[in-house]
CSV table of C-alpha atoms and ligand atoms in Angstrom, one decimal:
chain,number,residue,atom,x,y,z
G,275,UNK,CA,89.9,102.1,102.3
G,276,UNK,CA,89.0,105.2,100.1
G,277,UNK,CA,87.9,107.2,102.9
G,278,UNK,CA,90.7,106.2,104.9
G,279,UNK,CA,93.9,106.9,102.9
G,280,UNK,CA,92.2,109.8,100.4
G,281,UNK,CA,89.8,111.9,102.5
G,282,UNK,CA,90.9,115.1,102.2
G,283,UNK,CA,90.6,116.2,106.0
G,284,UNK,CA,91.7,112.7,107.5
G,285,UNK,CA,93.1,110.7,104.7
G,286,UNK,CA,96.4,109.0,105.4
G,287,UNK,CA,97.9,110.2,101.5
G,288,UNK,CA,96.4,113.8,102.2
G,289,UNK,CA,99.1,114.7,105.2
G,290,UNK,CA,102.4,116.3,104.6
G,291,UNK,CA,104.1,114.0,106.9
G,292,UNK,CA,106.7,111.5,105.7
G,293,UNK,CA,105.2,108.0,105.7
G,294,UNK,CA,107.3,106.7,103.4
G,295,UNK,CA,111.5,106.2,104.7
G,296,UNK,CA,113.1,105.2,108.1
G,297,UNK,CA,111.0,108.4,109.8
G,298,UNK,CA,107.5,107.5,108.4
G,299,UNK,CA,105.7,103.8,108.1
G,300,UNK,CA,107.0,101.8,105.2
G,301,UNK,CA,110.0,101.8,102.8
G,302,UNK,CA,109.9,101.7,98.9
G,303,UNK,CA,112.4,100.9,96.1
G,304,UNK,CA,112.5,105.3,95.9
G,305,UNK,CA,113.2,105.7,99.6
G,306,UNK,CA,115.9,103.2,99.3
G,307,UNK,CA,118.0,105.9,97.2
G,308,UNK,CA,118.4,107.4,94.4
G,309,UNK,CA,119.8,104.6,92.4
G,310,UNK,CA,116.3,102.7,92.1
G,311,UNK,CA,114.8,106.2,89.9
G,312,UNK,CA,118.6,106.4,88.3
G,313,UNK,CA,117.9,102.5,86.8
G,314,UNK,CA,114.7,103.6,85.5
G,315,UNK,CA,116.0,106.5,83.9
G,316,UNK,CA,118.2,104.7,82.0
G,317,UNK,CA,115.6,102.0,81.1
G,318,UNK,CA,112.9,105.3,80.1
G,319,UNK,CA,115.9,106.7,78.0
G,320,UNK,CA,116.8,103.8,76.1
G,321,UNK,CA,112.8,103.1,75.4
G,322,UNK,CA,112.2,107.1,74.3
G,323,UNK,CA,115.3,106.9,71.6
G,324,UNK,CA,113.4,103.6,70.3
G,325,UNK,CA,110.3,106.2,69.6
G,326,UNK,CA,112.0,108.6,68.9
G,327,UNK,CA,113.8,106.6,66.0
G,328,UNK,CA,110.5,105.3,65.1
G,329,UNK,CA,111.1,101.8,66.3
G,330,UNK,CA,107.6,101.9,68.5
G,331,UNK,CA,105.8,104.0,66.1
G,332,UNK,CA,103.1,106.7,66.7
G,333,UNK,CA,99.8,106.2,64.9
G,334,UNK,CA,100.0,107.8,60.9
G,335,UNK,CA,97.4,110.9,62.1
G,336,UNK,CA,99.5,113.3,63.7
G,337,UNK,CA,98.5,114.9,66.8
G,338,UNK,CA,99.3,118.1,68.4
G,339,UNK,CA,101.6,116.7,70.5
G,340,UNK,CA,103.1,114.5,68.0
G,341,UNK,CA,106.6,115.6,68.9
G,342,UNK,CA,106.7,116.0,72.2
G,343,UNK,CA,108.0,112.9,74.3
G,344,UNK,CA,106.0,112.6,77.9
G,345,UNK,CA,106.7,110.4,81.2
G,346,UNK,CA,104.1,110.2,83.4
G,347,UNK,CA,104.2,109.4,86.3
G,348,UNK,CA,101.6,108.2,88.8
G,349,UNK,CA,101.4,107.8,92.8
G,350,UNK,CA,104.4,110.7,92.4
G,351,UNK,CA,103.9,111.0,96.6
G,352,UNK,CA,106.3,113.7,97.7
G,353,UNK,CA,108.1,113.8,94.2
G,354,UNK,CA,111.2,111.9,95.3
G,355,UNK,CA,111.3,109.4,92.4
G,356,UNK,CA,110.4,112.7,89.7
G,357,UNK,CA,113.6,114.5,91.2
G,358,UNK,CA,115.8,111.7,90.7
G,359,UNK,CA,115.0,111.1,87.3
G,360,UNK,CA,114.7,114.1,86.2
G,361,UNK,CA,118.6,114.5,88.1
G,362,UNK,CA,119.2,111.6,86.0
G,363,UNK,CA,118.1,113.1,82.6
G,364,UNK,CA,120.1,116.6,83.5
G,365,UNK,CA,123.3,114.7,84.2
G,366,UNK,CA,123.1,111.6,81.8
G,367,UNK,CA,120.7,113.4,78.5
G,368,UNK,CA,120.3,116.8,78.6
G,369,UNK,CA,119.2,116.1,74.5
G,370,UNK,CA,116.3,113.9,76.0
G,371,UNK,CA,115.6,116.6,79.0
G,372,UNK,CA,115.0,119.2,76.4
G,373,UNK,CA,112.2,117.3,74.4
G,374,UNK,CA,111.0,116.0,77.4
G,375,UNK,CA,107.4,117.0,79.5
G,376,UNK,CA,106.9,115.3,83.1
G,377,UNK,CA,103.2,115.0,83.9
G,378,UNK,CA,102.6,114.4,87.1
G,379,UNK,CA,99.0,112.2,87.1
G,380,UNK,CA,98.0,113.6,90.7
G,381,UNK,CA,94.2,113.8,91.6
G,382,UNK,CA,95.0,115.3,95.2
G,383,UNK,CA,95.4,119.1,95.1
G,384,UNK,CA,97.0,119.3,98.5
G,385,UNK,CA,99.6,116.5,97.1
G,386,UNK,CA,100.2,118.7,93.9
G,387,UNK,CA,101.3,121.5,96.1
G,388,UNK,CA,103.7,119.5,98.0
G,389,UNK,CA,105.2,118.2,94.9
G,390,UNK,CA,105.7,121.0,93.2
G,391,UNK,CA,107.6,122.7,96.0
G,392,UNK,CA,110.1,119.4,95.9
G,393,UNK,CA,110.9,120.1,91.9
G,394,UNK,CA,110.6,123.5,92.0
G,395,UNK,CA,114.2,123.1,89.9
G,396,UNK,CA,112.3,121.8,87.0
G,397,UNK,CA,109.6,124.0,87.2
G,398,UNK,CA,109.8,124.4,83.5
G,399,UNK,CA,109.6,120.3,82.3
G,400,UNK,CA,106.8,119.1,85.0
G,401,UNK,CA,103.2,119.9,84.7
G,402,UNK,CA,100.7,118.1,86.7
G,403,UNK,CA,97.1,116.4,85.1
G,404,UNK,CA,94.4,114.6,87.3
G,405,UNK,CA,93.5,112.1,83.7
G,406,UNK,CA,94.9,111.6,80.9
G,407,UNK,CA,93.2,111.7,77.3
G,408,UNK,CA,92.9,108.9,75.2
G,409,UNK,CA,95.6,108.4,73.0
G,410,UNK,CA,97.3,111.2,74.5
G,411,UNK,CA,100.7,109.6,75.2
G,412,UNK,CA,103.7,109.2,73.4
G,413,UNK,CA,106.3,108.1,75.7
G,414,UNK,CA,105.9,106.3,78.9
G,415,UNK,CA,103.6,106.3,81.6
G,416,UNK,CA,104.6,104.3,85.5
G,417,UNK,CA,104.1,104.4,89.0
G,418,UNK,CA,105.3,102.8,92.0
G,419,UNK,CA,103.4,101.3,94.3
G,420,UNK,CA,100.1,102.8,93.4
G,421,UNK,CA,97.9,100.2,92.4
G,422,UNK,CA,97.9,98.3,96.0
G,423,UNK,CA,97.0,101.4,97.3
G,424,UNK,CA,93.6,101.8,95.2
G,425,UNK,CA,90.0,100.9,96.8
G,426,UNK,CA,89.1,97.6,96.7
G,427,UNK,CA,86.3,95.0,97.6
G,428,UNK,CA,86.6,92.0,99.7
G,429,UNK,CA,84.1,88.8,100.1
G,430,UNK,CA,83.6,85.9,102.0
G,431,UNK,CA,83.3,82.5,100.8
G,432,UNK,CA,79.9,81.1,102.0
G,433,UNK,CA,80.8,77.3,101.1
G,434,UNK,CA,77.3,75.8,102.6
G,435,UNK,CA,75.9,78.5,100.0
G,436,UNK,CA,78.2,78.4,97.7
G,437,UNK,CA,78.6,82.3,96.8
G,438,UNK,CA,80.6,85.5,97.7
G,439,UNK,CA,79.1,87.6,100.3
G,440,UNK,CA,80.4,91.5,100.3
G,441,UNK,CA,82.0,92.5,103.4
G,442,UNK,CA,81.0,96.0,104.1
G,443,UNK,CA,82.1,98.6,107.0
G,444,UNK,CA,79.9,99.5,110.0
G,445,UNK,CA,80.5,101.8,112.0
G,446,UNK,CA,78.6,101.9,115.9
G,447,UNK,CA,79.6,105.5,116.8
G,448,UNK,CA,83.1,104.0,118.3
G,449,UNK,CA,84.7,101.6,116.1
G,450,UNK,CA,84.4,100.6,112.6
G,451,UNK,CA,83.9,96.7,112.2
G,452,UNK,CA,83.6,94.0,109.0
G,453,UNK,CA,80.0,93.4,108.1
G,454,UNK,CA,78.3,91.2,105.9
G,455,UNK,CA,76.5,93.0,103.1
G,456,UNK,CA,73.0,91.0,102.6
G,457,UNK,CA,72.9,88.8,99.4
G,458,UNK,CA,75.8,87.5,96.9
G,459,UNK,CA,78.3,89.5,94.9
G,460,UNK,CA,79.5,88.7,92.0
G,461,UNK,CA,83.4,88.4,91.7
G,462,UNK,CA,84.7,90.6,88.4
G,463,UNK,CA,86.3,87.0,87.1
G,464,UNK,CA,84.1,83.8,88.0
G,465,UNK,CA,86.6,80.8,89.6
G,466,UNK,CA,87.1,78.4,87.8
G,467,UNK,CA,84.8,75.3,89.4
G,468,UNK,CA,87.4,72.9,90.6
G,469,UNK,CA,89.1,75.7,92.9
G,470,UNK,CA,85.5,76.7,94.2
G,471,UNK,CA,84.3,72.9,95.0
G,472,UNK,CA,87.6,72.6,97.3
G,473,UNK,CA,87.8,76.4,98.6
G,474,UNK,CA,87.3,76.1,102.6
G,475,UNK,CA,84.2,78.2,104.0
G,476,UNK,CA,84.7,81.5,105.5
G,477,UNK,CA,88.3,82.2,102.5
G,478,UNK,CA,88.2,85.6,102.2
G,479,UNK,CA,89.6,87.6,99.6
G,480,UNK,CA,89.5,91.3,98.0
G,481,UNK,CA,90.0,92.7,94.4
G,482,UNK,CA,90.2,96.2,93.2
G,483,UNK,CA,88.3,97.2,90.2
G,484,UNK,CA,89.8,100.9,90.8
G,485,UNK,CA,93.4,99.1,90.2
G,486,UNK,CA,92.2,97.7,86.7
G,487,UNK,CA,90.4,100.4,85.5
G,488,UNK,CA,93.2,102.8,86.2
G,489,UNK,CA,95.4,99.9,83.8
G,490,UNK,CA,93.0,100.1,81.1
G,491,UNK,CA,92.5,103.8,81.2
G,492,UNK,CA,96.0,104.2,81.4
G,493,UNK,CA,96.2,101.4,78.5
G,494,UNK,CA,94.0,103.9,76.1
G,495,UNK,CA,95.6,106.9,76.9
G,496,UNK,CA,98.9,105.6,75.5
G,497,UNK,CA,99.5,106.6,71.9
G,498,UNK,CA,102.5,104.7,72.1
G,499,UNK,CA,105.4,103.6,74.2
G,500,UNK,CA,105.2,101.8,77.3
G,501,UNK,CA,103.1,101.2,80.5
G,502,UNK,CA,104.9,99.9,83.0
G,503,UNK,CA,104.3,99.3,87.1
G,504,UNK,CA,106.2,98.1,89.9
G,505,UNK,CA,104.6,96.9,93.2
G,506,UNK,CA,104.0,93.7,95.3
G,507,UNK,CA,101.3,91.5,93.8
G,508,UNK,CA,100.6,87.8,92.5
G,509,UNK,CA,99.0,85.9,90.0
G,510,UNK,CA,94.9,84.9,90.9
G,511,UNK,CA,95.9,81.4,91.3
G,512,UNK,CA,98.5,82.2,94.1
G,513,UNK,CA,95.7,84.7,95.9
G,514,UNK,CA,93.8,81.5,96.7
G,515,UNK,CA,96.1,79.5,98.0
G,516,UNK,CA,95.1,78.4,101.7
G,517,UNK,CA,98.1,80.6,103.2
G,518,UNK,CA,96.0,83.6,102.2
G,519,UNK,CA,92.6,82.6,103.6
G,520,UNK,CA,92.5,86.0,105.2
G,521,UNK,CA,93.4,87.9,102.0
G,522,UNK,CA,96.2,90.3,101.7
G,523,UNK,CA,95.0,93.9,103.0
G,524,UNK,CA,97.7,95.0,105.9
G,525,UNK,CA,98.7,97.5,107.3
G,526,UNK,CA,102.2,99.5,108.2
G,527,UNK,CA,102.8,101.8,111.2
G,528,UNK,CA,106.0,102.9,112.0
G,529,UNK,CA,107.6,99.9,110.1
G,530,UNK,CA,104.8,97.4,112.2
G,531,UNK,CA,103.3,95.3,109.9
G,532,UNK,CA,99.4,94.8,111.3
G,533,UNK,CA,96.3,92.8,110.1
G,534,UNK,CA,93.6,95.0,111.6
G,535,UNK,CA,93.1,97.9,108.6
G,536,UNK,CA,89.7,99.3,110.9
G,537,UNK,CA,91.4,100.0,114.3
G,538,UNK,CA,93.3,103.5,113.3
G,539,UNK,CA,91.2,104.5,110.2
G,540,UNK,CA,93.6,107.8,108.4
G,541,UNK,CA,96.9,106.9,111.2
G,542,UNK,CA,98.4,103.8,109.2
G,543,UNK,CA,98.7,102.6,105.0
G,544,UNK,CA,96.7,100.1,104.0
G,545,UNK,CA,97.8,97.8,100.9
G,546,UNK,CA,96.7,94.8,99.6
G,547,UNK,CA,98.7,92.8,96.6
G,548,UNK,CA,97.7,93.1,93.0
G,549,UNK,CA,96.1,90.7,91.0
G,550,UNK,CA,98.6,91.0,88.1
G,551,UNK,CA,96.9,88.4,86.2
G,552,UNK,CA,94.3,90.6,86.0
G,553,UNK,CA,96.2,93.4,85.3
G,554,UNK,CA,98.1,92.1,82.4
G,555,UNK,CA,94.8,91.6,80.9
G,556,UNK,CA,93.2,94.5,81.0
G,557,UNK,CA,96.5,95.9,78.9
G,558,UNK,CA,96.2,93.5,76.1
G,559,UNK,CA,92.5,93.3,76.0
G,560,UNK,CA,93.7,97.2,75.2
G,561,UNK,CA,96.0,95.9,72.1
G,562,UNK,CA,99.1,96.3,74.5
G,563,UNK,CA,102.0,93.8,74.0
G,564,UNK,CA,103.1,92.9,77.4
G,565,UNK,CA,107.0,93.1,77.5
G,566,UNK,CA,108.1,91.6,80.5
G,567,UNK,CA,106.6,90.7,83.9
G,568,UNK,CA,108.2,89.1,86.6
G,569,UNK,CA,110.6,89.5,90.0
G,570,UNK,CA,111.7,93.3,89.8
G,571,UNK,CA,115.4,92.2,90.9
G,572,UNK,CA,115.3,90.8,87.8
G,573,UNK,CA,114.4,93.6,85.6
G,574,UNK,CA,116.9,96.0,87.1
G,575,UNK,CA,119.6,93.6,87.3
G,576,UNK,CA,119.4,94.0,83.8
G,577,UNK,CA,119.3,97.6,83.4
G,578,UNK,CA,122.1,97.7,85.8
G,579,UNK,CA,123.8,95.5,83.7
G,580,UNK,CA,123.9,97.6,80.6
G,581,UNK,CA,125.8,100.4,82.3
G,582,UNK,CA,128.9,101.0,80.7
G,583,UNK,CA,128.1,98.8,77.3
G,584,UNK,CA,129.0,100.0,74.7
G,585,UNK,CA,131.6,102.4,75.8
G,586,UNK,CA,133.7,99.3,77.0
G,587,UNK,CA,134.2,100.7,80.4
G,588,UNK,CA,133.2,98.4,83.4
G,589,UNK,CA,131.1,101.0,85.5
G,590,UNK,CA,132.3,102.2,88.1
G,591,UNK,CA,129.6,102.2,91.3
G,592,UNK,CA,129.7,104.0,94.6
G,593,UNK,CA,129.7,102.2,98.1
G,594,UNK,CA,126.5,103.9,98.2
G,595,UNK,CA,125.3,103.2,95.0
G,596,UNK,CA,126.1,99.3,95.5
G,597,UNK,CA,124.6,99.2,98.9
G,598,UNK,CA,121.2,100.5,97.5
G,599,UNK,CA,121.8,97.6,94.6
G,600,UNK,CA,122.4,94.7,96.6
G,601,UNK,CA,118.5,96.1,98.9
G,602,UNK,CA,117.0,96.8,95.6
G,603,UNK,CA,117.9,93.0,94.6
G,604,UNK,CA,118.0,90.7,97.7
G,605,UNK,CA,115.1,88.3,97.6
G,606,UNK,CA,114.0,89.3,100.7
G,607,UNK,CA,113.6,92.7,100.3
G,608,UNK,CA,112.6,94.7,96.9
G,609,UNK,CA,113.8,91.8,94.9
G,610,UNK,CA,111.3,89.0,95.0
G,611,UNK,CA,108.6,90.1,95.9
G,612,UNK,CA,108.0,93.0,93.8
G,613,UNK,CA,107.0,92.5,90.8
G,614,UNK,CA,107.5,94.8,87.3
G,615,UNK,CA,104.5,94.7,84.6
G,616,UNK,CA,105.9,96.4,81.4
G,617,UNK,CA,103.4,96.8,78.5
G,618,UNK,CA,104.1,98.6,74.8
G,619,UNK,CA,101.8,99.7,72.5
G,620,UNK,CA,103.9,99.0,69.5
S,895,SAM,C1,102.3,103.9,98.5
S,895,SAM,S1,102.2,105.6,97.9
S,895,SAM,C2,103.4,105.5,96.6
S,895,SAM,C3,104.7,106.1,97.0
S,895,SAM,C4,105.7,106.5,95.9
S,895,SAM,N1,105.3,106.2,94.6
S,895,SAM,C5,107.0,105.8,96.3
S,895,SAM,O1,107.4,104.9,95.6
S,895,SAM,O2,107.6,106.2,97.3
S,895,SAM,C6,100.8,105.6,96.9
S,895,SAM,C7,100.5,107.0,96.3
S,895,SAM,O3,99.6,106.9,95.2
S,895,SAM,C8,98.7,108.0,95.3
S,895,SAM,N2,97.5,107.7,94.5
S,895,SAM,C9,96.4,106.9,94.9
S,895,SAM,N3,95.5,106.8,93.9
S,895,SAM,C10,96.0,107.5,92.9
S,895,SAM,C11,95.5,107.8,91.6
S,895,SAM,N4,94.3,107.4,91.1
S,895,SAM,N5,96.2,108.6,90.8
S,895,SAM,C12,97.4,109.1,91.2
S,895,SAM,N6,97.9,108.9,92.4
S,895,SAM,C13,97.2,108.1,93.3
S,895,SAM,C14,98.5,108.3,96.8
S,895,SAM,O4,98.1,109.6,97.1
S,895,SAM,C15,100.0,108.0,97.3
S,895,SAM,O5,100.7,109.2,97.2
């Protein structure tokens, strides 16, 4: 997976092309439209006043950048969410915008350069970082669909043996195939024994140690404020249930949804959903209070909901705007299915 979405001559995230949107191979809640980086805008806003007012306060030792609010952002892709947020804060708080500094967490160079050509309008706001320090934040740091696209691992059940066995890749000069590593692995979180005594032989499954050590990394590096991610995922009990004996990596090409992430290694986007159990406990094993997690319809609906409050105006939306609502909320599209993990260090 790492060699085939991030090699830097072949790697599906290092090409310019659009992969994401009605030209490219998969939608996301940003290439719905604008209003799915508007809602977060407002959401980021209202959480940045509550430090900036002290209610989520920073630690009693003042840093150097003690002042300064930050939103980072990672998984920026072609800087489409960046641009309408940082559209949002221009229009909506210009105060905010002026105290404001949007990292970009990018570890691609080639990506960096096609990022910074999309906001070359807020050239002087947006900096870009490849890791952040601990305890470097104050503000909030998010991404979209970023951890399902991190390396992962994936085992076999051997139920006669009772153990994981690692699939690796092999490659015979043509075509890359699944292979049995020799021995057991050992999965990050042992099963409880009950699921394993009834889990059929050959289940296979993956996690991604990348995905959580990005969370808890991400988890020290905030001073304080709010770590928050939105992407497709379940809890570990739902990854085992027998409708996912085959695990959850896919792939998408041109809006195709396929199961064979080998054949076109660098052509397609391979995903897999994350374990948000896991997750969620990486952040408060890091002292973070988790906020809310659930159904992202959900958690705009009630951003969406706030427009207008307090000024007693009902708000007025676009045709446009509403359309993107109503595919940012159905159940069947961005709705459901995603999921929103929001964590605060308080
Ligand atoms: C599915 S795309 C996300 C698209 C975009 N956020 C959106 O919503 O349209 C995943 C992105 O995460 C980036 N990525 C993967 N690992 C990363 C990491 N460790 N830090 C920052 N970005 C990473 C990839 O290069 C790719 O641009």
């Amino acid at each position: 997976m790492e060699l085939a979405l991030y090699c830097p001559e072949y790697g599906y995230y290092e090409k310019e092309r659009d992969s994401v949107g009605r030209g490219g191979d998969f939608h996301t809640s940003v290439s719905v439209g604008a209003l799915f980086g508007e809602l977060l805008a407002a959401r980021f806003a209202d959480w940045l006043d509550t430090i900036r007012t002290g209610g989520v306060s920073a630690s009693t030792t003042e840093g150097e950048n003690n002042g300064r609010l930050f939103l980072v952002e990672a998984g920026a892709h072609r800087g489409d969410l960046a641009l309408d947020i940082l559209n949002w804060f221009k229009r909506e708080r210009p105060d905010l915008l002026s105290e404001l500094t949007y990292v970009i967490l990018e570890p691609s160079p080639a990506r960096q350069k096609f990022q910074a050509g999309r906001l070359g309008e807020f050239a002087s706001c947006v900096t870009w970082c490849s890791g952040l320090d601990p305890g470097s934040v104050r503000g909030v740091i998010f991404s979209n669909e970023l951890l399902d696209a991190m390396p992962l691992s994936r085992a076999r059940w051997d139920a006669g043996r009772r153990e994981w066995r690692e699939m690796g890749v092999a490659f015979d000069g043509e075509t890359f195939q699944w292979e049995l590593m020799p021995g057991a692995v050992a999965m990050p979180i042992p099963l409880p024994e009950p699921l394993l005594a009834v889990l059929p032989d050959g289940f296979t499954t993956e996690w991604s140690t990348a995905a959580t050590e990005w969370w808890n990394r991400s988890a020290r590096a905030l001073k304080c404020g709010w770590l928050v991610t939105f992407d497709y995922g379940l809890e570990w009990e739902d990854l085992f249930d027998p409708c996912r004996s085959n695990g959850t990596i896919r792939t998408y090409h041109r809006h195709r949804l396929g199961d064979t992430p080998l054949a076109h290694p660098g052509e397609c986007d391979l995903t897999a959903h994350v374990n948000f159990s896991e997750i969620r406990r990486v952040g408060e094993e890091a002292a973070l209070v988790t906020d809310y997690y659930g159904r992202q319809g959900a958690f705009l609906a009630g951003i969406a909901g706030l427009a207008g409050k307090g000024t007693g105006e009902t708000p007025v939306w676009t045709d446009q705007q509403l359309r993107q609502l109503r595919t940012l909320l159905h159940p069947v599209g961005f709705g459901d299915s995603f999921r929103v993990l929001a964590q605060r260090r308080a």
